[in-house]
mmCIF file of C-alpha atoms in Angstrom:
data_model
loop_
_atom_site.group_PDB
_atom_site.id
_atom_site.type_symbol
_atom_site.label_atom_id
_atom_site.label_comp_id
_atom_site.label_asym_id
_atom_site.label_seq_id
_atom_site.Cartn_x
_atom_site.Cartn_y
_atom_site.Cartn_z
ATOM 1 C CA MET A 1 33.389 126.836 4.490
ATOM 2 C CA LYS A 2 34.657 123.451 3.340
ATOM 3 C CA LYS A 3 36.185 122.909 6.785
ATOM 4 C CA VAL A 4 32.903 123.730 8.524
ATOM 5 C CA LYS A 5 31.016 121.314 6.244
ATOM 6 C CA LEU A 6 33.620 118.607 6.852
ATOM 7 C CA VAL A 7 33.474 119.020 10.644
ATOM 8 C CA THR A 8 29.652 118.991 10.569
ATOM 9 C CA THR A 9 29.658 115.847 8.420
ATOM 10 C CA ILE A 10 32.102 114.120 10.778
ATOM 11 C CA MET A 11 29.966 115.024 13.818
ATOM 12 C CA VAL A 12 26.793 113.724 12.158
ATOM 13 C CA MET A 13 28.556 110.491 11.150
ATOM 14 C CA ALA A 14 29.860 110.012 14.705
ATOM 15 C CA PHE A 15 26.351 110.482 16.139
ATOM 16 C CA ILE A 16 24.863 107.987 13.685
ATOM 17 C CA SER A 17 27.593 105.476 14.496
ATOM 18 C CA LEU A 18 26.962 105.780 18.248
ATOM 19 C CA THR A 19 23.218 105.344 17.748
ATOM 20 C CA ALA A 20 23.688 102.278 15.555
ATOM 21 C CA MET A 21 26.092 100.681 18.039
ATOM 22 C CA SER A 22 23.226 100.045 20.478
ATOM 23 C CA CYS A 23 22.326 97.104 18.273
ATOM 24 C CA LYS A 24 25.205 95.560 16.379
ATOM 25 C CA ASP A 25 23.013 93.701 13.920
ATOM 26 C CA ALA A 26 20.650 96.594 13.302
ATOM 27 C CA LYS A 27 19.709 96.791 9.674
ATOM 28 C CA LYS A 28 19.418 100.215 8.129
ATOM 29 C CA GLU A 29 15.802 99.681 7.241
ATOM 30 C CA HIS A 30 13.351 98.880 9.975
ATOM 31 C CA ASN A 31 9.856 100.184 10.325
ATOM 32 C CA ASN A 32 6.903 100.009 12.625
ATOM 33 C CA ASP A 33 3.392 99.696 11.289
ATOM 34 C CA GLU A 34 2.616 102.825 9.306
ATOM 35 C CA GLY A 35 0.043 104.988 10.969
ATOM 36 C CA HIS A 36 -0.626 102.670 13.880
ATOM 37 C CA ASN A 37 -0.640 104.144 17.335
ATOM 38 C CA THR A 38 1.619 101.847 19.316
ATOM 39 C CA GLU A 39 0.619 103.173 22.732
ATOM 40 C CA MET A 40 -1.216 100.461 24.596
ATOM 41 C CA ASN A 41 -2.915 102.842 27.071
ATOM 42 C CA HIS A 42 -1.016 101.046 29.795
ATOM 43 C CA ASP A 43 1.401 103.003 31.887
ATOM 44 C CA ASN A 44 3.542 102.020 34.810
ATOM 45 C CA SER A 45 1.836 104.373 37.239
ATOM 46 C CA ASP A 46 -0.929 101.897 38.061
ATOM 47 C CA GLY A 47 1.114 100.400 40.880
ATOM 48 C CA HIS A 48 1.638 96.804 39.916
ATOM 49 C CA HIS A 49 4.672 97.482 37.774
ATOM 50 C CA ASP A 50 6.561 98.828 40.774
ATOM 51 C CA SER A 51 7.774 95.263 41.248
ATOM 52 C CA ASP A 52 9.952 95.662 38.123
ATOM 53 C CA LYS A 53 12.472 97.230 40.462
ATOM 54 C CA LYS A 54 12.237 94.539 43.126
ATOM 55 C CA GLU A 55 14.329 91.407 43.267
ATOM 56 C CA MET A 56 12.529 88.353 41.966
ATOM 57 C CA ALA A 57 11.108 86.288 44.811
ATOM 58 C CA MET A 58 11.765 82.618 44.119
ATOM 59 C CA ASN A 59 9.310 80.478 46.066
ATOM 60 C CA SER A 60 10.474 77.023 47.140
ATOM 61 C CA ASN A 61 7.127 75.397 46.283
ATOM 62 C CA GLN A 62 6.485 76.575 42.737
ATOM 63 C CA ASP A 63 2.955 77.078 41.490
ATOM 64 C CA GLY A 64 2.277 74.652 38.639
ATOM 65 C CA ASN A 65 -0.118 76.986 36.882
ATOM 66 C CA ALA A 66 2.454 79.771 36.857
ATOM 67 C CA GLU A 67 4.843 77.374 35.106
ATOM 68 C CA ILE A 68 2.168 76.621 32.473
ATOM 69 C CA ILE A 69 1.793 80.360 31.878
ATOM 70 C CA LEU A 70 5.565 80.685 31.480
ATOM 71 C CA LYS A 71 5.639 77.766 29.049
ATOM 72 C CA ASP A 72 2.999 79.436 26.851
ATOM 73 C CA TYR A 73 4.806 82.773 27.148
ATOM 74 C CA PHE A 74 8.117 81.292 25.988
ATOM 75 C CA ASN A 75 6.404 79.482 23.097
ATOM 76 C CA LEU A 76 4.823 82.795 22.100
ATOM 77 C CA LYS A 77 8.192 84.551 22.275
ATOM 78 C CA ASP A 78 9.739 81.838 20.079
ATOM 79 C CA ALA A 79 6.939 82.201 17.506
ATOM 80 C CA LEU A 80 7.594 85.947 17.280
ATOM 81 C CA VAL A 81 11.346 85.351 16.988
ATOM 82 C CA VAL A 82 10.730 83.277 13.824
ATOM 83 C CA ASP A 83 8.061 85.692 12.499
ATOM 84 C CA ASP A 84 5.294 83.063 12.740
ATOM 85 C CA GLU A 85 2.081 85.068 13.026
ATOM 86 C CA ALA A 86 -0.283 82.071 12.817
ATOM 87 C CA LYS A 87 1.520 80.164 15.564
ATOM 88 C CA ALA A 88 1.609 83.278 17.752
ATOM 89 C CA LYS A 89 -2.180 83.601 17.377
ATOM 90 C CA LYS A 90 -2.732 80.012 18.556
ATOM 91 C CA ILE A 91 -0.359 80.378 21.487
ATOM 92 C CA GLY A 92 -1.935 83.728 22.413
ATOM 93 C CA ALA A 93 -5.302 81.966 22.783
ATOM 94 C CA SER A 94 -3.687 79.187 24.839
ATOM 95 C CA LEU A 95 -1.916 81.724 27.058
ATOM 96 C CA GLU A 96 -5.186 83.539 27.704
ATOM 97 C CA LYS A 97 -6.650 80.282 29.103
ATOM 98 C CA SER A 98 -3.518 79.539 31.157
ATOM 99 C CA LEU A 99 -3.711 83.001 32.710
ATOM 100 C CA GLU A 100 -7.399 82.486 33.497
ATOM 101 C CA ASN A 101 -6.543 79.289 35.407
ATOM 102 C CA LEU A 102 -3.833 80.709 37.666
ATOM 103 C CA ASP A 103 -4.580 79.663 41.261
ATOM 104 C CA VAL A 104 -3.797 82.593 43.545
ATOM 105 C CA SER A 105 -5.194 81.008 46.741
ATOM 106 C CA LYS A 106 -1.812 80.276 48.363
ATOM 107 C CA TYR A 107 -0.548 83.849 48.169
ATOM 108 C CA THR A 108 -0.951 86.676 50.691
ATOM 109 C CA ASP A 109 -3.900 89.057 50.323
ATOM 110 C CA ALA A 110 -1.615 91.769 48.916
ATOM 111 C CA GLN A 111 -0.080 89.324 46.419
ATOM 112 C CA LYS A 112 -3.551 88.077 45.402
ATOM 113 C CA LEU A 113 -4.657 91.616 44.589
ATOM 114 C CA GLU A 114 -1.486 92.286 42.621
ATOM 115 C CA LEU A 115 -1.688 88.980 40.742
ATOM 116 C CA LYS A 116 -5.346 89.539 39.837
ATOM 117 C CA ASP A 117 -4.457 92.958 38.435
ATOM 118 C CA ILE A 118 -1.501 91.536 36.484
ATOM 119 C CA ILE A 119 -3.513 88.586 35.130
ATOM 120 C CA LEU A 120 -6.427 90.791 34.053
ATOM 121 C CA ASP A 121 -4.091 92.986 32.031
ATOM 122 C CA ALA A 122 -2.061 90.064 30.636
ATOM 123 C CA LYS A 123 -5.222 88.246 29.487
ATOM 124 C CA GLU A 124 -6.287 91.316 27.507
ATOM 125 C CA HIS A 125 -2.955 91.406 25.670
ATOM 126 C CA ALA A 126 -2.938 87.636 25.090
ATOM 127 C CA GLU A 127 -6.409 87.955 23.547
ATOM 128 C CA HIS A 128 -5.245 90.758 21.243
ATOM 129 C CA ILE A 129 -2.255 88.643 20.189
ATOM 130 C CA SER A 130 -4.608 85.784 19.279
ATOM 131 C CA LYS A 131 -6.493 88.058 16.855
ATOM 132 C CA SER A 132 -3.885 90.457 15.461
ATOM 133 C CA PRO A 133 -1.323 90.648 12.641
ATOM 134 C CA ILE A 134 2.278 90.199 13.724
ATOM 135 C CA ALA A 135 3.184 93.891 14.049
ATOM 136 C CA HIS A 136 0.360 94.368 16.551
ATOM 137 C CA GLN A 137 1.189 91.060 18.252
ATOM 138 C CA ARG A 138 4.624 92.468 19.013
ATOM 139 C CA GLU A 139 3.165 95.680 20.435
ATOM 140 C CA HIS A 140 0.973 93.688 22.816
ATOM 141 C CA PHE A 141 3.847 91.330 23.624
ATOM 142 C CA LYS A 142 5.788 94.285 25.018
ATOM 143 C CA VAL A 143 3.161 95.026 27.684
ATOM 144 C CA LEU A 144 2.453 91.320 28.206
ATOM 145 C CA SER A 145 6.155 90.850 28.999
ATOM 146 C CA LYS A 146 5.938 93.515 31.737
ATOM 147 C CA ASP A 147 3.018 91.607 33.220
ATOM 148 C CA ILE A 148 4.842 88.254 33.111
ATOM 149 C CA ILE A 149 7.955 89.786 34.716
ATOM 150 C CA ASP A 150 5.718 91.155 37.486
ATOM 151 C CA MET A 151 4.015 87.772 37.884
ATOM 152 C CA VAL A 152 7.340 85.956 38.229
ATOM 153 C CA ALA A 153 8.360 88.448 40.937
ATOM 154 C CA ILE A 154 5.541 86.947 43.024
ATOM 155 C CA THR A 155 5.223 83.340 41.848
ATOM 156 C CA GLY A 156 8.881 82.585 41.200
ATOM 157 C CA ALA A 157 10.091 80.195 38.496
ATOM 158 C CA SER A 158 11.576 76.718 38.574
ATOM 159 C CA ASN A 159 14.322 77.529 36.041
ATOM 160 C CA LYS A 160 16.855 80.314 35.685
ATOM 161 C CA LEU A 161 15.418 83.086 33.515
ATOM 162 C CA TYR A 162 17.047 85.975 31.684
ATOM 163 C CA GLU A 163 15.461 89.389 31.427
ATOM 164 C CA GLN A 164 16.583 90.741 28.065
ATOM 165 C CA TYR A 165 16.246 94.205 26.586
ATOM 166 C CA CYS A 166 16.095 95.768 23.121
ATOM 167 C CA PRO A 167 16.896 99.508 23.190
ATOM 168 C CA MET A 168 15.424 100.137 19.740
ATOM 169 C CA TYR A 169 11.877 98.759 19.801
ATOM 170 C CA GLU A 170 9.346 101.315 21.073
ATOM 171 C CA LYS A 171 11.997 103.330 22.965
ATOM 172 C CA GLY A 172 13.189 100.202 24.766
ATOM 173 C CA SER A 173 11.437 96.896 25.424
ATOM 174 C CA ALA A 174 12.143 93.959 27.728
ATOM 175 C CA TRP A 175 11.206 90.282 27.600
ATOM 176 C CA LEU A 176 12.004 87.046 29.425
ATOM 177 C CA SER A 177 13.964 84.124 28.025
ATOM 178 C CA MET A 178 15.159 80.761 29.286
ATOM 179 C CA ASN A 179 18.330 81.146 27.188
ATOM 180 C CA LYS A 180 21.129 83.632 27.720
ATOM 181 C CA GLU A 181 21.623 84.032 23.971
ATOM 182 C CA VAL A 182 19.560 86.948 22.667
ATOM 183 C CA ARG A 183 16.859 86.167 20.109
ATOM 184 C CA ASN A 184 14.775 89.303 19.605
ATOM 185 C CA PRO A 185 10.972 88.738 19.470
ATOM 186 C CA TYR A 186 10.266 92.365 18.543
ATOM 187 C CA TYR A 187 12.187 92.377 15.261
ATOM 188 C CA GLY A 188 12.558 88.658 14.532
ATOM 189 C CA SER A 189 14.643 87.993 11.439
ATOM 190 C CA LYS A 190 15.146 91.737 10.807
ATOM 191 C CA MET A 191 17.366 92.179 13.872
ATOM 192 C CA LEU A 192 17.573 88.777 15.504
ATOM 193 C CA LYS A 193 20.442 89.502 17.894
ATOM 194 C CA CYS A 194 19.508 93.064 18.815
ATOM 195 C CA GLY A 195 19.500 93.330 22.588
ATOM 196 C CA LYS A 196 21.290 92.389 25.788
ATOM 197 C CA VAL A 197 20.747 90.506 29.031
ATOM 198 C CA GLN A 198 19.653 92.992 31.709
ATOM 199 C CA ARG A 199 19.668 90.546 34.605
ATOM 200 C CA GLU A 200 19.501 86.901 35.537
ATOM 201 C CA ILE A 201 16.574 85.678 37.580
ATOM 202 C CA ASN A 202 17.655 82.655 39.644
#
C-alpha cells in the first residue's frame, strides 16, 4: 500500500509541476473575484473575431484615429500592469471617446461594417472599465483586447506590435503590447511576467 500511495503522490506532484510551468512566476495564491460571473456574454461566433486567424493587414497610409485608439489602449494596459485602478478608469473614458471618433470612411464597405461592429463592442467594454473596480476592469480588458486585435487587422499600425498571451487568466487571454518583454495586465504585480509572445505584428 505504501508503494501505491508513493506512486500516486509522485503522479500528482508531476501533474502540479507541469501545470505550474505554464507560468514560471505564478504565485501559489491567485484568485478571481469571488462570486462574480466573468463571462462577458461575448463569444467569437458573431463573425468579426474570425480575423483573429488572419494575418494583420498593415496599410501604408495609417489612420491617425486608429493610432490614437492604440495609444489609449496601451496606456490602459500599462495602468492594469501596475494595478492602478483609478488611472485605468480615466483612460477607459478616454478610450471610449477615441473609439467613437474613428473615421471609417476610407475603408471598403465590408471593412466599414466590421469596424463598426468592433468599435461598438469595444466602446461598451471601455465604458465598463471607466466605471468598474480593477478585477472587473481586467475582465472587460480581455474582450476589449480581442476587439483591438481585430481592429488592427483592418487599420494596421505604424509600429511593430506583439500579441502576448497568458494561459492562466480566464482559460487563456491575449493582449497587445509595443514591447516584446511580457508585462501581464491581467495579474499585474501578482504574476507580472506570466505569459508569452504569440506573434509579432509588423
